[in-house]
mmCIF file of C-alpha atoms in Angstrom:
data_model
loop_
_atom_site.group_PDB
_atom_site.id
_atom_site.type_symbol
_atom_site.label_atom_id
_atom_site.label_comp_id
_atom_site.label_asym_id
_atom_site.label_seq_id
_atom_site.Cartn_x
_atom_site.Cartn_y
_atom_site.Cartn_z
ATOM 1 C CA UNK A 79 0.000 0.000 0.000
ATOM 2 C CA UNK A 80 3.037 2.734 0.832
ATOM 3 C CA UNK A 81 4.487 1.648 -2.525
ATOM 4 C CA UNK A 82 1.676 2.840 -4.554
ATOM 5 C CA UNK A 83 0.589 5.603 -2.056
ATOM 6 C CA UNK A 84 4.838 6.765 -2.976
ATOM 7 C CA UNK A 85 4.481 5.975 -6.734
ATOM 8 C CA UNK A 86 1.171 8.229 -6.977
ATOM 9 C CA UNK A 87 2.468 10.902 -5.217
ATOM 10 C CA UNK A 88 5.959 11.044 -7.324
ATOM 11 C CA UNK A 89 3.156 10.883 -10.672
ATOM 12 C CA UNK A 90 2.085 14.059 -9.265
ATOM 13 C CA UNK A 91 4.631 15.568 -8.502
ATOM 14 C CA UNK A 92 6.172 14.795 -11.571
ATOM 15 C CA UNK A 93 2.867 16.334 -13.366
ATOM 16 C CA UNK A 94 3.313 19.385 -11.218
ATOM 17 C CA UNK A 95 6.107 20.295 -12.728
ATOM 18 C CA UNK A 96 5.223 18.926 -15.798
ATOM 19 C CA UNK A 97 2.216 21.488 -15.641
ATOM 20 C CA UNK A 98 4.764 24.265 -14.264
ATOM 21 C CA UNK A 99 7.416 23.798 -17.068
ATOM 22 C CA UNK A 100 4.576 23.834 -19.600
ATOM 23 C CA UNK A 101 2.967 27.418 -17.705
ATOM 24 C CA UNK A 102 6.241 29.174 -17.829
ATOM 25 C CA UNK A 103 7.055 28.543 -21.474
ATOM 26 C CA UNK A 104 3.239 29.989 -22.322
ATOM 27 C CA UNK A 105 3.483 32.630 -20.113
ATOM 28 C CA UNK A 106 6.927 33.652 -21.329
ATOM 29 C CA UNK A 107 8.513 36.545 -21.135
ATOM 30 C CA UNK A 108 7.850 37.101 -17.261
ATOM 31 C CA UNK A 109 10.656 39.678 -17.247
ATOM 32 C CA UNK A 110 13.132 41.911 -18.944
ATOM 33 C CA UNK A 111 14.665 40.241 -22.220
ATOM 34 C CA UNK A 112 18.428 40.332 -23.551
ATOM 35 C CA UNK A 113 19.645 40.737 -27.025
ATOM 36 C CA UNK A 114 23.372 41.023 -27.230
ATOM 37 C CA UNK A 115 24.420 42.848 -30.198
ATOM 38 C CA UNK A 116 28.009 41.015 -31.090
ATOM 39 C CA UNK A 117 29.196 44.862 -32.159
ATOM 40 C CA UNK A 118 29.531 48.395 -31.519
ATOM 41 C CA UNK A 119 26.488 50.429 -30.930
ATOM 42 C CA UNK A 120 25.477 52.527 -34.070
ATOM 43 C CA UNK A 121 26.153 49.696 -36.655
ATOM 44 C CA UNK A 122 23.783 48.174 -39.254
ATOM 45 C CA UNK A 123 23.347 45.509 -37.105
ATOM 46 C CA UNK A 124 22.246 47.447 -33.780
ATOM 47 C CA UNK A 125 20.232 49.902 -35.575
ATOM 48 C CA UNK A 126 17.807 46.376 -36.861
ATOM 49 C CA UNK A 127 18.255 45.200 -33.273
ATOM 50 C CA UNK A 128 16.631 47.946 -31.540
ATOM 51 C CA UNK A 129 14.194 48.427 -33.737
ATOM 52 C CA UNK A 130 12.952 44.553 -33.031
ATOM 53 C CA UNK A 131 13.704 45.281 -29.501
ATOM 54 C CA UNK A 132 11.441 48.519 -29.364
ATOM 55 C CA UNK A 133 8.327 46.490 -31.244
ATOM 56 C CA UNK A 134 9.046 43.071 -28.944
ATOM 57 C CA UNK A 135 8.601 44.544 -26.070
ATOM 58 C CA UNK A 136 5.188 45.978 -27.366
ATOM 59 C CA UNK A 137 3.949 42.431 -28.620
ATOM 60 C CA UNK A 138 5.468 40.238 -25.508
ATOM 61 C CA UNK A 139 4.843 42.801 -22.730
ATOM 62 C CA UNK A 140 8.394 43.142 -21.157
ATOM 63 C CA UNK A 141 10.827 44.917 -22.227
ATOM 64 C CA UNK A 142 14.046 43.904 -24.700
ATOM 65 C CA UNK A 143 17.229 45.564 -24.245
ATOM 66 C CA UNK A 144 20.105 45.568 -26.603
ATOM 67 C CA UNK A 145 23.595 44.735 -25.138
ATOM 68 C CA UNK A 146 26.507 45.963 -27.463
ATOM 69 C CA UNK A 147 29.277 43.088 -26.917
ATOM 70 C CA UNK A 148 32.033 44.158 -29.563
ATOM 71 C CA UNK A 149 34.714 42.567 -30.360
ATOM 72 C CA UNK A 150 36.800 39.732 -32.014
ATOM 73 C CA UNK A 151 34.472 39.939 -35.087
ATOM 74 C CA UNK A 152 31.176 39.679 -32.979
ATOM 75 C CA UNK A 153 32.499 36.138 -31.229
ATOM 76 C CA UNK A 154 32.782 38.133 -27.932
ATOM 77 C CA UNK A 155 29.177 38.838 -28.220
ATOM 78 C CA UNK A 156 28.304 35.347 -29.477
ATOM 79 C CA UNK A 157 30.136 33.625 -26.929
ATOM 80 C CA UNK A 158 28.366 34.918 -23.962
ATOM 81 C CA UNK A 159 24.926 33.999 -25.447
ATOM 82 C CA UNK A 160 26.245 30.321 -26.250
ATOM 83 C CA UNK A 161 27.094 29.766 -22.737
ATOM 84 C CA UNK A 162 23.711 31.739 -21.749
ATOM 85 C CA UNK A 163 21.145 29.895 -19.892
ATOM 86 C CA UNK A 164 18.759 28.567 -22.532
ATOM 87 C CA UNK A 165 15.842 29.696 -21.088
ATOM 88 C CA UNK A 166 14.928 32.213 -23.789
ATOM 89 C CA UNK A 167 16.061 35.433 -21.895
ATOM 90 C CA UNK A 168 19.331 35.874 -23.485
ATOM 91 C CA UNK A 169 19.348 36.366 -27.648
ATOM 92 C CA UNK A 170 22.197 37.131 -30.241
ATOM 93 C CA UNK A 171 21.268 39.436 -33.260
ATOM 94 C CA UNK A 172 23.779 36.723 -35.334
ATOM 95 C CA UNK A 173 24.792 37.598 -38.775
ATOM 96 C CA UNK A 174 26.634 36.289 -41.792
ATOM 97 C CA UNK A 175 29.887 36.304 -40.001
ATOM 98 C CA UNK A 176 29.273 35.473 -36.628
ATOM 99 C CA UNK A 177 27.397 32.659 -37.908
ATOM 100 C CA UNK A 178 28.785 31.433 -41.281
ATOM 101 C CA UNK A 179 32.011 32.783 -41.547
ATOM 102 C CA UNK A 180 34.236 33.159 -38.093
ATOM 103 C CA UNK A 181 34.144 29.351 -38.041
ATOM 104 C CA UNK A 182 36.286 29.426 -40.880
ATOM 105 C CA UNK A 183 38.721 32.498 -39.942
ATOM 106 C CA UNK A 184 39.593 31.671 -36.549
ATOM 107 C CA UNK A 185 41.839 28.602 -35.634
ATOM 108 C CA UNK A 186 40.706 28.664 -31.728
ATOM 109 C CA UNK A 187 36.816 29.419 -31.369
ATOM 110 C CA UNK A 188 35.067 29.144 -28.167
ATOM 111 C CA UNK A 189 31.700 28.192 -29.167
ATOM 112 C CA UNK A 190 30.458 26.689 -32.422
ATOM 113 C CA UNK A 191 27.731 28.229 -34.164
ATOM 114 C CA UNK A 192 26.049 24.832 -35.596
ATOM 115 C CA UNK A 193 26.285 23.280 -32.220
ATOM 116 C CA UNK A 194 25.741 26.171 -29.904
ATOM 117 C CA UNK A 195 22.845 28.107 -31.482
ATOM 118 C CA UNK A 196 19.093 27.322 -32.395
ATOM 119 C CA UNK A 197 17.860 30.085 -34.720
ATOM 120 C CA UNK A 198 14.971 31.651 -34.271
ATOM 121 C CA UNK A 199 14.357 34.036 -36.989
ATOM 122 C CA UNK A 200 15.892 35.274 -40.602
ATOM 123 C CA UNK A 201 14.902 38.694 -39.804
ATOM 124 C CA UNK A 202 16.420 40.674 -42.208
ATOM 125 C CA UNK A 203 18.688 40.694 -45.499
ATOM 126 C CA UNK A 204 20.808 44.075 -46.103
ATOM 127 C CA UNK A 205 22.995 45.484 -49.351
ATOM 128 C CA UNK A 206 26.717 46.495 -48.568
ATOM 129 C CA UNK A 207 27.449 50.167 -50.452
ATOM 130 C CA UNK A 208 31.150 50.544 -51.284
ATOM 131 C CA UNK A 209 31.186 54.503 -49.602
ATOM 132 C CA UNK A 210 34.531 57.052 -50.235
ATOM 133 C CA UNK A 211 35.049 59.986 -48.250
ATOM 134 C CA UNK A 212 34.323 62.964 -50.673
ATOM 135 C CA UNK A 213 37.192 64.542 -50.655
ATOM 136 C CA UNK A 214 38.816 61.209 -52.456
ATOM 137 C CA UNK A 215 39.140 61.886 -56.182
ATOM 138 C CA UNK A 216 37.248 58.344 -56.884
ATOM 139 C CA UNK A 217 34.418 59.428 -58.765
ATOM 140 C CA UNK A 218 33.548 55.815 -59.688
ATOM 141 C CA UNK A 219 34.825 52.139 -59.082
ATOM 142 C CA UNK A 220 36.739 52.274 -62.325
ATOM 143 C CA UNK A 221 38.762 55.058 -61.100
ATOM 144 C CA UNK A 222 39.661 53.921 -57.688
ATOM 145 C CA UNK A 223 40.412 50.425 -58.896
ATOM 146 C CA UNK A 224 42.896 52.285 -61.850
ATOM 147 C CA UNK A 225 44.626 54.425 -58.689
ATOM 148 C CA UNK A 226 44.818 50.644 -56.420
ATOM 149 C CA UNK A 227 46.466 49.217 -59.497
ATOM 150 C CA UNK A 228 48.600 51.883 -59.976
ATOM 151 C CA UNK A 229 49.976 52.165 -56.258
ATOM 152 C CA UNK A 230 49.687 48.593 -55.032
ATOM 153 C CA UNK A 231 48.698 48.802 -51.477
ATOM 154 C CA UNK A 232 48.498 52.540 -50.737
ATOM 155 C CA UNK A 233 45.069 52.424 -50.314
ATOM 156 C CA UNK A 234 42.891 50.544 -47.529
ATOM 157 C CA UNK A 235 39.581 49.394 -47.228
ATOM 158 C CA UNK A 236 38.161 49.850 -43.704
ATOM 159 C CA UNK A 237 35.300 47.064 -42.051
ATOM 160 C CA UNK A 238 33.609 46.195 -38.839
ATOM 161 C CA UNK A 239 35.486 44.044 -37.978
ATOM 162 C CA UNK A 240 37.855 40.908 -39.638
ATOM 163 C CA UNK A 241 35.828 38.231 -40.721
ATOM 164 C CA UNK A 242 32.678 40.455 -40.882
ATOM 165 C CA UNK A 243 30.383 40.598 -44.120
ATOM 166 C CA UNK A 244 32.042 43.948 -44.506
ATOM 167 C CA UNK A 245 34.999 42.342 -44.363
ATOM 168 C CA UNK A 246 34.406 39.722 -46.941
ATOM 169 C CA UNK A 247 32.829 41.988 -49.466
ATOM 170 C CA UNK A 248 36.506 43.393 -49.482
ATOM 171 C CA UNK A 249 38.185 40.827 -49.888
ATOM 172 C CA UNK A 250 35.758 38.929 -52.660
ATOM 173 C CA UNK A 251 35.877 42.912 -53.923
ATOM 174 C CA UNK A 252 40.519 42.537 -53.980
ATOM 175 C CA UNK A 253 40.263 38.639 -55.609
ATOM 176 C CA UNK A 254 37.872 39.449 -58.328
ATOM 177 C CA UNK A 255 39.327 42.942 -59.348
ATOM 178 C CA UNK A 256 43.121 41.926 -58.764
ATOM 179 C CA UNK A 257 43.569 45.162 -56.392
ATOM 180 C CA UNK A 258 46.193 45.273 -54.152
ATOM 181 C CA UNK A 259 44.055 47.161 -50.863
ATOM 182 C CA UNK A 260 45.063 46.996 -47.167
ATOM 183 C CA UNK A 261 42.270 45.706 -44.542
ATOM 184 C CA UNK A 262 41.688 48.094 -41.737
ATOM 185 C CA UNK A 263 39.614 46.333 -39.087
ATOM 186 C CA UNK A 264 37.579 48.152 -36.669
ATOM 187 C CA UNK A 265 34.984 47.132 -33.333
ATOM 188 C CA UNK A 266 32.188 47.997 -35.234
ATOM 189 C CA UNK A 267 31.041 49.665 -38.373
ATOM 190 C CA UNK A 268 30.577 53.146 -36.735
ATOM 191 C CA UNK A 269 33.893 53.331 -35.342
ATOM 192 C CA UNK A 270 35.101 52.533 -39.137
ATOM 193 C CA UNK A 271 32.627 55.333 -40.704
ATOM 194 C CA UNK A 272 34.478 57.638 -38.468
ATOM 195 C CA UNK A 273 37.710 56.985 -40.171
ATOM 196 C CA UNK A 274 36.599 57.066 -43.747
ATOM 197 C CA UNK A 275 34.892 60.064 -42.780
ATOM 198 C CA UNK A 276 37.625 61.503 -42.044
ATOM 199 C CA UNK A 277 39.745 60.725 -44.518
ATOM 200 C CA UNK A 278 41.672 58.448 -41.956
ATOM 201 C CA UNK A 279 40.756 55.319 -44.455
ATOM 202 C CA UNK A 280 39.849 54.934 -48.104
ATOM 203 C CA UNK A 281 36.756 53.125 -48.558
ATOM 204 C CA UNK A 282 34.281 50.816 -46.614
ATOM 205 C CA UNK A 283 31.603 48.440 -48.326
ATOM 206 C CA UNK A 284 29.688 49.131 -45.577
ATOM 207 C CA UNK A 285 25.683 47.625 -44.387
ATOM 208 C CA UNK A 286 23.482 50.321 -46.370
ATOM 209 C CA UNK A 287 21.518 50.942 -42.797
ATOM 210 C CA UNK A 288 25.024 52.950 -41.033
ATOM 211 C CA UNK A 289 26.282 54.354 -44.117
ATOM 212 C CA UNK A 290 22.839 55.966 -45.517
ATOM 213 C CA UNK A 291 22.527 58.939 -43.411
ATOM 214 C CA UNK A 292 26.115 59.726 -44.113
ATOM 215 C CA UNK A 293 25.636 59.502 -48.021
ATOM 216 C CA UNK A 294 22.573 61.551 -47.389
ATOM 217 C CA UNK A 295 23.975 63.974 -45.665
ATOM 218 C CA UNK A 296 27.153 64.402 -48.043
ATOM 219 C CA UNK A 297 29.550 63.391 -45.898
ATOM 220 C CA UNK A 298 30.495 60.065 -48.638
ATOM 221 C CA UNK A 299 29.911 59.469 -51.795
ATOM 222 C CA UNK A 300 28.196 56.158 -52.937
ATOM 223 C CA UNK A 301 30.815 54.250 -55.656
ATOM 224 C CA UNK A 302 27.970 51.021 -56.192
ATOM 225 C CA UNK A 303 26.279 49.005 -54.307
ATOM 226 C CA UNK A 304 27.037 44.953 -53.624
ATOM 227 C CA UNK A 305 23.231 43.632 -54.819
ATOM 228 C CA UNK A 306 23.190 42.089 -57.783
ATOM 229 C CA UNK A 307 20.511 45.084 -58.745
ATOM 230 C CA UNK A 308 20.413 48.721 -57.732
ATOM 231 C CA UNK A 309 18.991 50.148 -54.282
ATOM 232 C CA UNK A 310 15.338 51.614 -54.819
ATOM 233 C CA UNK A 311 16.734 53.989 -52.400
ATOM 234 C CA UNK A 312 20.136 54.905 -54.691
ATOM 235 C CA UNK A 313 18.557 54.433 -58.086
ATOM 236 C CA UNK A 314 21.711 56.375 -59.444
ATOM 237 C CA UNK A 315 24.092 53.982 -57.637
ATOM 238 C CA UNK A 316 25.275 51.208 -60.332
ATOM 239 C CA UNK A 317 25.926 47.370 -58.943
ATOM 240 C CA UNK A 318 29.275 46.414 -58.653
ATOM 241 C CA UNK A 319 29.051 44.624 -61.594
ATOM 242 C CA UNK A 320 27.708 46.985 -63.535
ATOM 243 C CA UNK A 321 30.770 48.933 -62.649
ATOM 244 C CA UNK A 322 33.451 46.288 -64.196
ATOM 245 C CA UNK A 323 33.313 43.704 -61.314
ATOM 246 C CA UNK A 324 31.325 40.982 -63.112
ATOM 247 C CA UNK A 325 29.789 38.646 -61.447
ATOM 248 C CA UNK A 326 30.422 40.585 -58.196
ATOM 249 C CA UNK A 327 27.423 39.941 -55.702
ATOM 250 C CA UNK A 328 28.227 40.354 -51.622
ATOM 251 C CA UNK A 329 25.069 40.501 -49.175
ATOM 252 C CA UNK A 330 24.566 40.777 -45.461
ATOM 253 C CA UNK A 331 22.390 38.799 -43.126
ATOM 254 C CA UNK A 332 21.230 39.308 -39.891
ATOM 255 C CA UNK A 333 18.813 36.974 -37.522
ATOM 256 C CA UNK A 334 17.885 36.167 -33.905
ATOM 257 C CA UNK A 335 19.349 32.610 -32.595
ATOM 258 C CA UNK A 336 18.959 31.452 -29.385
ATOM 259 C CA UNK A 337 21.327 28.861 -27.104
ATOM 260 C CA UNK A 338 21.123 25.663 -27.860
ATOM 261 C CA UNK A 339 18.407 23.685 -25.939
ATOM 262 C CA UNK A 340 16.081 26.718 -25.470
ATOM 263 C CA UNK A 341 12.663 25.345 -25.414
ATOM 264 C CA UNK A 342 11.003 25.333 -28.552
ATOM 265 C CA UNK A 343 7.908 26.637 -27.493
ATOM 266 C CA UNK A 344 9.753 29.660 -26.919
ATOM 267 C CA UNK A 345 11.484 29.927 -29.930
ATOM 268 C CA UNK A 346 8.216 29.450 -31.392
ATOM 269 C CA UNK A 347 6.121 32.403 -29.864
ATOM 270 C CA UNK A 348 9.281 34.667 -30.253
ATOM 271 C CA UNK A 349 9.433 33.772 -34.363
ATOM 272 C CA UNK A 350 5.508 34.127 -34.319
ATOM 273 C CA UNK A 351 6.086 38.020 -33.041
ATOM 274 C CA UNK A 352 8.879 38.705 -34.850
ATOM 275 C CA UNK A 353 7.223 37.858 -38.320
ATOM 276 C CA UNK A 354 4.332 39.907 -36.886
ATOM 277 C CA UNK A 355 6.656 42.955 -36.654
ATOM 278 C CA UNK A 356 8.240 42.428 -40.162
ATOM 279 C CA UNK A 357 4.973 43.010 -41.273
ATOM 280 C CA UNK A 358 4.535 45.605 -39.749
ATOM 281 C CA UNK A 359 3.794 49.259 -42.417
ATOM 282 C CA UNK A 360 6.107 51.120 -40.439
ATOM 283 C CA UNK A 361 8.757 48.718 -39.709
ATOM 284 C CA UNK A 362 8.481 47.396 -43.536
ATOM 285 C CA UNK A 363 8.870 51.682 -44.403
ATOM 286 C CA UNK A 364 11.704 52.327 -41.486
ATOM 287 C CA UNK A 365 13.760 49.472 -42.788
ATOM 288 C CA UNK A 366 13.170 50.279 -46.585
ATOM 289 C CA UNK A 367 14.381 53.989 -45.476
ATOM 290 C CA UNK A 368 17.314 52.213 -44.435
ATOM 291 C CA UNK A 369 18.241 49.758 -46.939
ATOM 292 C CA UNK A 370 17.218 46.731 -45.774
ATOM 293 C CA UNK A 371 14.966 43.956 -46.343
ATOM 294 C CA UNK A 372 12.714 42.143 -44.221
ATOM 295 C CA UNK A 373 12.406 38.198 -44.062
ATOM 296 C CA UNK A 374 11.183 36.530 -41.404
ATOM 297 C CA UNK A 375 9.857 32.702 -41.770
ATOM 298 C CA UNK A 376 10.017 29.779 -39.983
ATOM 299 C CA UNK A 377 13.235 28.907 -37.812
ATOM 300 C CA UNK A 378 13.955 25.975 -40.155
ATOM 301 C CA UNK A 379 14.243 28.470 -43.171
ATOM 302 C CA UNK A 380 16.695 30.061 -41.228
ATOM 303 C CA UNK A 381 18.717 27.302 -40.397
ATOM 304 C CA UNK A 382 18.851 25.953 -44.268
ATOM 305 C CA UNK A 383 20.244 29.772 -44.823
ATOM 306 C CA UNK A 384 22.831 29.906 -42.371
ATOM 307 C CA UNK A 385 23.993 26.236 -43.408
ATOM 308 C CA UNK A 386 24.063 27.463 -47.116
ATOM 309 C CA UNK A 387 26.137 30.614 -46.566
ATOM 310 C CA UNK A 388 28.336 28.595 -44.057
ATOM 311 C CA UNK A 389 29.367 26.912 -47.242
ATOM 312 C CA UNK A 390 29.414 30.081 -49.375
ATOM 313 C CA UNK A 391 31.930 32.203 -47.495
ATOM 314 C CA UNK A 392 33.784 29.287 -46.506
ATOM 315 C CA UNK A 393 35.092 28.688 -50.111
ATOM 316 C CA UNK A 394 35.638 32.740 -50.527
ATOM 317 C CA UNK A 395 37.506 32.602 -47.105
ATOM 318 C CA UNK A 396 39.881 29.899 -48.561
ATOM 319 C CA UNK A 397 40.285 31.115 -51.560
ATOM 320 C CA UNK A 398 41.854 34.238 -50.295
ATOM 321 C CA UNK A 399 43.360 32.350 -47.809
ATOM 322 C CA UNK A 400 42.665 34.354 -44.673
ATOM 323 C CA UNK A 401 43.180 33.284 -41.390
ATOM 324 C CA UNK A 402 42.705 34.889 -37.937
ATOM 325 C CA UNK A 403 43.888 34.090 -34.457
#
């Protein structure tokens, strides 16, 4: 009789918390919510993050705060979320580097993306815009690539950070056109604007959400853009290879992952609002304004994605044979 009277009451409990397990994940968020941005504040890739942030915490009730985590080409950033509890409270804004590149760059990572990660959502797809400061004589990509052939290695091409898609567009930009241009890596892509601003580096293919205002505003001039068709937003702005690059194409990715093992129905209701807010007029207008393109879809879309550009960049990354420590 005490056997069953202990094996009912260990059913119970075991259906309590069960029950309680199941209650949390529904009622989830029950507080604040962390998105660590693996860069510098003012970047492409924190100005999409706190826009999902702002409209997350409308749709989930709690509020989502960005956390700028620079450094080491965003695997600073990514490693604190990987060893994150994975109970949906901690986030990375991942992108094409942090994600499908670094894995390939580094010799000594501390977390691995594949294993590491669940994604949650392919929120957003953005066009590099190879940017001079205006005082540079570069009136188009012919010219500057005639004055990097002519003085091998005098000029320099800055980016957010080595192995970033900014990064990479360089580099696929130096094998394809033969140039001879030194790599000037920053902490984030604001902190390389500054520099090309002011003169202090040559040129940046920079995400078209940073540079935008700056082009706008005068400060550089737009040489093409890395689409394989023009910016609705820089009609005037020919494709790299429509400027004598053929076949030249370079795009940036970001997305929200989650660690590994967070509970799916979770990562379920936070893909569910975030496709919500990419359909959003205003965000789908705000983003536009910025150069960027809204996704969204189903985790597993985003997975396929990652796993494809994983095998992208890793052939570019080889090819130019660059390695990081």
């Amino acid at each position: 009789m005490k056997f069953w009277q202990r094996a009912i009451s260990a059913t119970c409990v075991s259906m309590l918390l069960a029950g309680g397990s199941a209650y949390a994940q529904d009622d989830y968020p029950t507080k604040p919510v962390r998105i660590v941005v693996p860069f510098a504040a003012g970047g492409s890739t924190d100005v999409v993050a706190r826009i999902l942030a702002e409209k997350l915490a409308i749709e989930l009730k709690q509020p989502f705060v960005v956390d700028n985590k620079a450094g080491a080409g965003g695997n600073i950033g990514a490693d604190a979320v990987a060893k994150a509890p994975a109970d949906g409270y901690t986030l990375l804004m991942g992108t094409t580097g942090v994600l499908a590149i670094n894995s390939y760059l580094y010799k000594n990572m501390s977390y691995d993306a594949a294993r590491d990660f669940t994604p949650v959502s392919y929120t957003s797809l953005i066009t590099n815009i190879l940017v001079v400061n205006q005082d540079q004589p570069f009136k188009s990509v012919g010219e500057l690539l005639a004055a990097a052939k002519s003085k091998p290695g005098t000029l320099s091409f800055a980016s957010s950070g080595a192995g970033s898609s900014t990064h990479l567009s360089g580099e696929l930009f130096k094998v394809m056109s033969g140039a001879n241009i030194m790599h000037v890596p920053y902490k984030g892509s604001s902190q390389a604007l500054t520099d090309v601003v002011s003169g202090q580096v040559t040129m940046l293919f920079d995400n078209a959400p940073s540079s935008m205002g700056f082009i706008q505003g005068g400060k550089l001039r737009a040489l093409a853009v890395t689409s394989s068709k023009r910016m609705p937003g820089l009609p005037d702005v020919p494709t790299v290879d429509e400027a004598g690059v053929k076949g030249y194409e370079s795009l940036s990715w970001s997305g929200i992952v989650a660690p590994a093992a967070t509970p799916k129905p979770v990562i379920a209701k936070l893909n569910a609002a975030i496709d919500r807010i990419l359909k959003m007029d205003d965000v789908k207008k705000k983003l536009a304004g910025l150069g960027v393109e809204p996704v969204g879809g189903a985790p597993e879309v985003f997975a396929r994605h990652i796993r494809t550009e994983s095998e992208k960049w890793g052939k570019v990354v080889k090819a130019a044979n660059i390695t990081l420590n």
